Amino acid sequence: MRRVLRDNGLTLALLAMFMFSFVGQAIAGRLVHNRDARQHGEPQVSFVEYLGTPAFLEATAENWESEFLQMGVFVLLTAFLFQRGSAESNDPDEHSVDEGLSEADLKDAPWPVRRGGIALGLYSHSLSIVFMTLFAVSFVLHAVGGAGEFNQELLAHGDPPVSTLRYVGTSQFWFESLQNWQSEFLSIAAMVFFTIFLRERGSPESKQVHAPHSQTGA
């Protein structure tokens, strides 16, 4: 068990932090939702009921959408764009893809690599495919949840509801999306740039402490 915890500590720690934040968001979100409901003379909801509201779906999916977009775009861009000196970039002078593998190299390779063909083609881009798929799913959930919440506000003011597709064309939807996207792109740009000059001993996201600023990669 100790070895399992050691070998998977990073994932387990991040998942624990995610669950803590996720539950905290749900608890605080319900309190805010019920406060607004009281102010408008509407019925309050239980914790379980709140988890099924458009407000909770919109708030959750809106954030997931930007995170998966950030990671998917970063994975794609780092495949062909460079930042000399950054630990997050391939070396522009030595960049190459893994081609011409020998039988010895293929012995312990994942099944799609040994299979070749379409399987290899998909596996070669599986990381970006998964991230962009998760982004697409989160985008749709954000649209559905946002439309539901938007329509509740419209009905409260005596206005007719709109379809999810029409909601996607509103400034409200794009304000919610773009305010998160810009912060994600800024944070990853800061990571790329600061790893040129700054260090964190022991982290694979940093170059070695003694490495010159001009050295690209870890």
Short mmCIF file of C-alpha atoms in Angstrom, two decimals:
data_model
loop_
_atom_site.label_atom_id
_atom_site.label_comp_id
_atom_site.label_asym_id
_atom_site.label_seq_id
_atom_site.Cartn_x
_atom_site.Cartn_y
_atom_site.Cartn_z
CA MET A 1 0.00 0.00 0.00
CA ARG A 2 2.85 2.37 0.83
CA ARG A 3 4.36 1.79 -2.60
CA VAL A 4 1.02 2.33 -4.32
CA LEU A 5 0.63 5.64 -2.50
CA ARG A 6 4.18 6.65 -3.40
CA ASP A 7 3.86 5.70 -7.07
CA ASN A 8 0.48 7.43 -7.46
CA GLY A 9 0.85 10.21 -4.92
CA LEU A 10 0.62 13.10 -7.38
CA THR A 11 -2.64 11.90 -8.93
CA LEU A 12 -4.16 10.99 -5.55
CA ALA A 13 -3.23 14.34 -4.01
CA LEU A 14 -4.70 16.28 -6.93
CA LEU A 15 -7.89 14.20 -6.90
CA ALA A 16 -8.25 14.77 -3.15
CA MET A 17 -7.84 18.52 -3.69
CA PHE A 18 -10.39 18.34 -6.51
CA MET A 19 -12.96 16.56 -4.34
CA PHE A 20 -12.44 19.01 -1.48
CA SER A 21 -12.92 21.96 -3.83
CA PHE A 22 -15.82 20.34 -5.67
CA VAL A 23 -17.78 19.60 -2.49
CA GLY A 24 -16.95 23.05 -1.15
CA GLN A 25 -18.22 24.63 -4.37
CA ALA A 26 -21.47 22.67 -4.11
CA ILE A 27 -22.03 23.63 -0.46
CA ALA A 28 -21.28 27.31 -1.04
CA GLY A 29 -23.22 27.33 -4.31
CA ARG A 30 -26.35 25.99 -2.63
CA LEU A 31 -26.14 28.70 0.02
CA VAL A 32 -25.87 31.40 -2.65
CA HIS A 33 -28.69 29.80 -4.67
CA ASN A 34 -31.01 29.69 -1.65
CA ARG A 35 -30.13 33.25 -0.68
CA ASP A 36 -31.16 34.45 -4.13
CA ALA A 37 -34.29 32.29 -3.94
CA ARG A 38 -35.33 33.92 -0.64
CA GLN A 39 -34.84 37.38 -2.12
CA HIS A 40 -37.16 36.51 -5.02
CA GLY A 41 -39.72 34.65 -2.90
CA GLU A 42 -38.90 31.32 -4.52
CA PRO A 43 -38.66 27.92 -2.79
CA GLN A 44 -35.28 26.84 -1.46
CA VAL A 45 -33.65 23.56 -2.46
CA SER A 46 -31.88 20.79 -0.59
CA PHE A 47 -28.24 19.93 -1.27
CA VAL A 48 -29.17 16.99 -3.52
CA GLU A 49 -31.74 19.11 -5.38
CA TYR A 50 -29.15 21.83 -5.93
CA LEU A 51 -26.85 19.34 -7.67
CA GLY A 52 -29.52 18.93 -10.35
CA THR A 53 -30.09 22.63 -10.95
CA PRO A 54 -28.97 24.47 -14.10
CA ALA A 55 -26.99 26.83 -11.86
CA PHE A 56 -24.74 24.05 -10.54
CA LEU A 57 -24.31 22.48 -13.99
CA GLU A 58 -23.43 25.82 -15.58
CA ALA A 59 -20.94 26.83 -12.89
CA THR A 60 -19.19 23.45 -12.96
CA ALA A 61 -19.08 22.90 -16.73
CA GLU A 62 -18.01 26.49 -17.38
CA ASN A 63 -14.82 25.95 -15.39
CA TRP A 64 -14.11 22.45 -16.69
CA GLU A 65 -14.54 23.75 -20.24
CA SER A 66 -11.76 26.31 -19.87
CA GLU A 67 -9.40 23.89 -18.14
CA PHE A 68 -9.72 21.18 -20.80
CA LEU A 69 -9.39 23.77 -23.57
CA GLN A 70 -6.23 25.09 -21.96
CA MET A 71 -4.60 21.67 -21.72
CA GLY A 72 -5.73 20.54 -25.17
CA VAL A 73 -4.46 23.69 -26.88
CA PHE A 74 -1.19 23.55 -24.94
CA VAL A 75 -0.58 19.92 -25.94
CA LEU A 76 -1.25 20.77 -29.59
CA LEU A 77 0.80 23.98 -29.70
CA THR A 78 3.85 22.42 -28.02
CA ALA A 79 3.94 19.81 -30.80
CA PHE A 80 5.08 22.41 -33.35
CA LEU A 81 5.74 25.74 -31.59
CA PHE A 82 8.79 26.50 -29.42
CA GLN A 83 9.98 28.81 -26.67
CA ARG A 84 13.74 28.74 -26.40
CA GLY A 85 14.86 28.32 -22.81
CA SER A 86 11.48 27.15 -21.48
CA ALA A 87 11.15 23.87 -19.58
CA GLU A 88 7.72 23.50 -21.22
CA SER A 89 9.04 23.49 -24.79
CA ASN A 90 10.88 21.12 -27.09
CA ASP A 91 14.35 22.26 -28.13
CA PRO A 92 13.92 24.14 -31.44
CA ASP A 93 17.36 22.93 -32.59
CA GLU A 94 16.87 19.26 -31.76
CA HIS A 95 13.13 18.69 -32.13
CA SER A 96 12.26 15.32 -33.66
CA VAL A 97 9.42 12.83 -33.53
CA ASP A 98 9.88 9.19 -32.56
CA GLU A 99 10.20 7.39 -35.85
CA GLY A 100 12.07 4.36 -37.10
CA LEU A 101 11.76 2.33 -33.92
CA SER A 102 13.59 -0.99 -33.81
CA GLU A 103 12.05 -4.32 -32.78
CA ALA A 104 13.72 -3.93 -29.39
CA ASP A 105 12.00 -0.58 -28.94
CA LEU A 106 8.64 -2.08 -29.90
CA LYS A 107 8.88 -5.02 -27.51
CA ASP A 108 7.41 -3.16 -24.53
CA ALA A 109 5.57 -0.50 -26.52
CA PRO A 110 1.79 -0.01 -26.03
CA TRP A 111 -0.46 -2.17 -28.21
CA PRO A 112 -1.40 0.58 -30.73
CA VAL A 113 2.28 1.17 -31.48
CA ARG A 114 2.87 -2.51 -32.20
CA ARG A 115 -0.35 -2.68 -34.22
CA GLY A 116 0.42 0.30 -36.44
CA GLY A 117 -1.94 1.74 -39.03
CA ILE A 118 -5.07 3.57 -37.83
CA ALA A 119 -4.54 2.43 -34.24
CA LEU A 120 -1.09 4.02 -34.20
CA GLY A 121 -2.37 7.16 -35.90
CA LEU A 122 -5.08 7.67 -33.27
CA TYR A 123 -2.77 6.76 -30.39
CA SER A 124 -0.16 9.21 -31.65
CA HIS A 125 -2.63 12.04 -31.03
CA SER A 126 -4.70 10.45 -28.25
CA LEU A 127 -3.72 13.01 -25.60
CA SER A 128 -4.96 16.01 -27.57
CA ILE A 129 -8.00 14.04 -28.79
CA VAL A 130 -9.08 13.24 -25.23
CA PHE A 131 -8.57 16.78 -23.96
CA MET A 132 -10.44 18.35 -26.87
CA THR A 133 -13.25 15.79 -26.50
CA LEU A 134 -13.57 16.66 -22.82
CA PHE A 135 -13.60 20.33 -23.80
CA ALA A 136 -16.41 19.70 -26.31
CA VAL A 137 -18.48 17.79 -23.73
CA SER A 138 -17.95 20.52 -21.12
CA PHE A 139 -18.83 23.20 -23.69
CA VAL A 140 -22.16 21.49 -24.41
CA LEU A 141 -22.92 21.02 -20.70
CA HIS A 142 -22.09 24.67 -20.07
CA ALA A 143 -24.49 25.66 -22.85
CA VAL A 144 -27.27 23.43 -21.49
CA GLY A 145 -26.83 24.53 -17.88
CA GLY A 146 -26.37 28.18 -18.83
CA ALA A 147 -29.49 28.15 -20.99
CA GLY A 148 -31.50 26.68 -18.11
CA GLU A 149 -30.32 29.35 -15.69
CA PHE A 150 -30.76 32.10 -18.28
CA ASN A 151 -34.32 30.98 -18.96
CA GLN A 152 -35.16 31.00 -15.26
CA GLU A 153 -34.17 34.65 -15.15
CA LEU A 154 -36.19 35.40 -18.29
CA LEU A 155 -39.30 33.71 -16.88
CA ALA A 156 -38.89 35.57 -13.59
CA HIS A 157 -39.12 38.81 -15.58
CA GLY A 158 -42.02 37.62 -17.72
CA ASP A 159 -39.96 37.08 -20.86
CA PRO A 160 -40.16 33.97 -23.09
CA PRO A 161 -37.39 31.35 -22.77
CA VAL A 162 -34.79 30.71 -25.47
CA SER A 163 -33.37 27.49 -26.90
CA THR A 164 -29.92 26.25 -25.96
CA LEU A 165 -28.65 27.00 -29.46
CA ARG A 166 -29.93 30.55 -29.27
CA TYR A 167 -28.39 30.97 -25.83
CA VAL A 168 -24.99 30.03 -27.27
CA GLY A 169 -25.31 33.10 -29.48
CA THR A 170 -25.86 35.47 -26.57
CA SER A 171 -23.24 37.77 -25.08
CA GLN A 172 -23.95 36.17 -21.68
CA PHE A 173 -22.67 32.77 -22.82
CA TRP A 174 -19.53 34.14 -24.41
CA PHE A 175 -18.84 36.41 -21.46
CA GLU A 176 -18.93 33.36 -19.19
CA SER A 177 -16.64 31.40 -21.53
CA LEU A 178 -14.11 34.04 -22.53
CA GLN A 179 -13.55 35.35 -19.00
CA ASN A 180 -12.30 31.86 -18.11
CA TRP A 181 -10.44 31.19 -21.35
CA GLN A 182 -8.33 34.34 -21.09
CA SER A 183 -7.19 33.47 -17.57
CA GLU A 184 -6.23 29.94 -18.59
CA PHE A 185 -4.18 31.10 -21.57
CA LEU A 186 -2.50 33.75 -19.42
CA SER A 187 -1.56 31.20 -16.74
CA ILE A 188 -0.04 28.75 -19.21
CA ALA A 189 1.83 31.56 -21.00
CA ALA A 190 3.22 32.59 -17.60
CA MET A 191 4.32 28.99 -16.96
CA VAL A 192 6.09 28.80 -20.33
CA PHE A 193 7.86 32.13 -19.82
CA PHE A 194 8.79 31.91 -16.14
CA THR A 195 10.37 28.47 -16.52
CA ILE A 196 13.05 30.15 -18.62
CA PHE A 197 14.40 32.08 -15.63
CA LEU A 198 12.92 30.55 -12.47
CA ARG A 199 13.42 27.13 -10.87
CA GLU A 200 11.73 24.72 -8.46
CA ARG A 201 14.19 22.12 -7.24
CA GLY A 202 12.95 18.57 -7.84
CA SER A 203 9.99 19.47 -10.07
CA PRO A 204 9.83 18.02 -13.61
CA GLU A 205 8.12 21.27 -14.61
CA SER A 206 11.39 23.09 -13.94
CA LYS A 207 14.86 22.92 -15.39
CA GLN A 208 17.65 21.93 -13.01
CA VAL A 209 18.68 24.73 -10.70
CA HIS A 210 22.13 25.03 -12.29
CA ALA A 211 20.82 24.95 -15.89
CA PRO A 212 21.49 28.09 -17.98
CA HIS A 213 18.51 30.22 -19.00
CA SER A 214 19.14 29.40 -22.67
CA GLN A 215 18.71 25.65 -22.13
CA THR A 216 15.36 24.39 -23.44
CA GLY A 217 13.46 21.61 -21.66
CA ALA A 218 14.16 19.86 -18.37
#
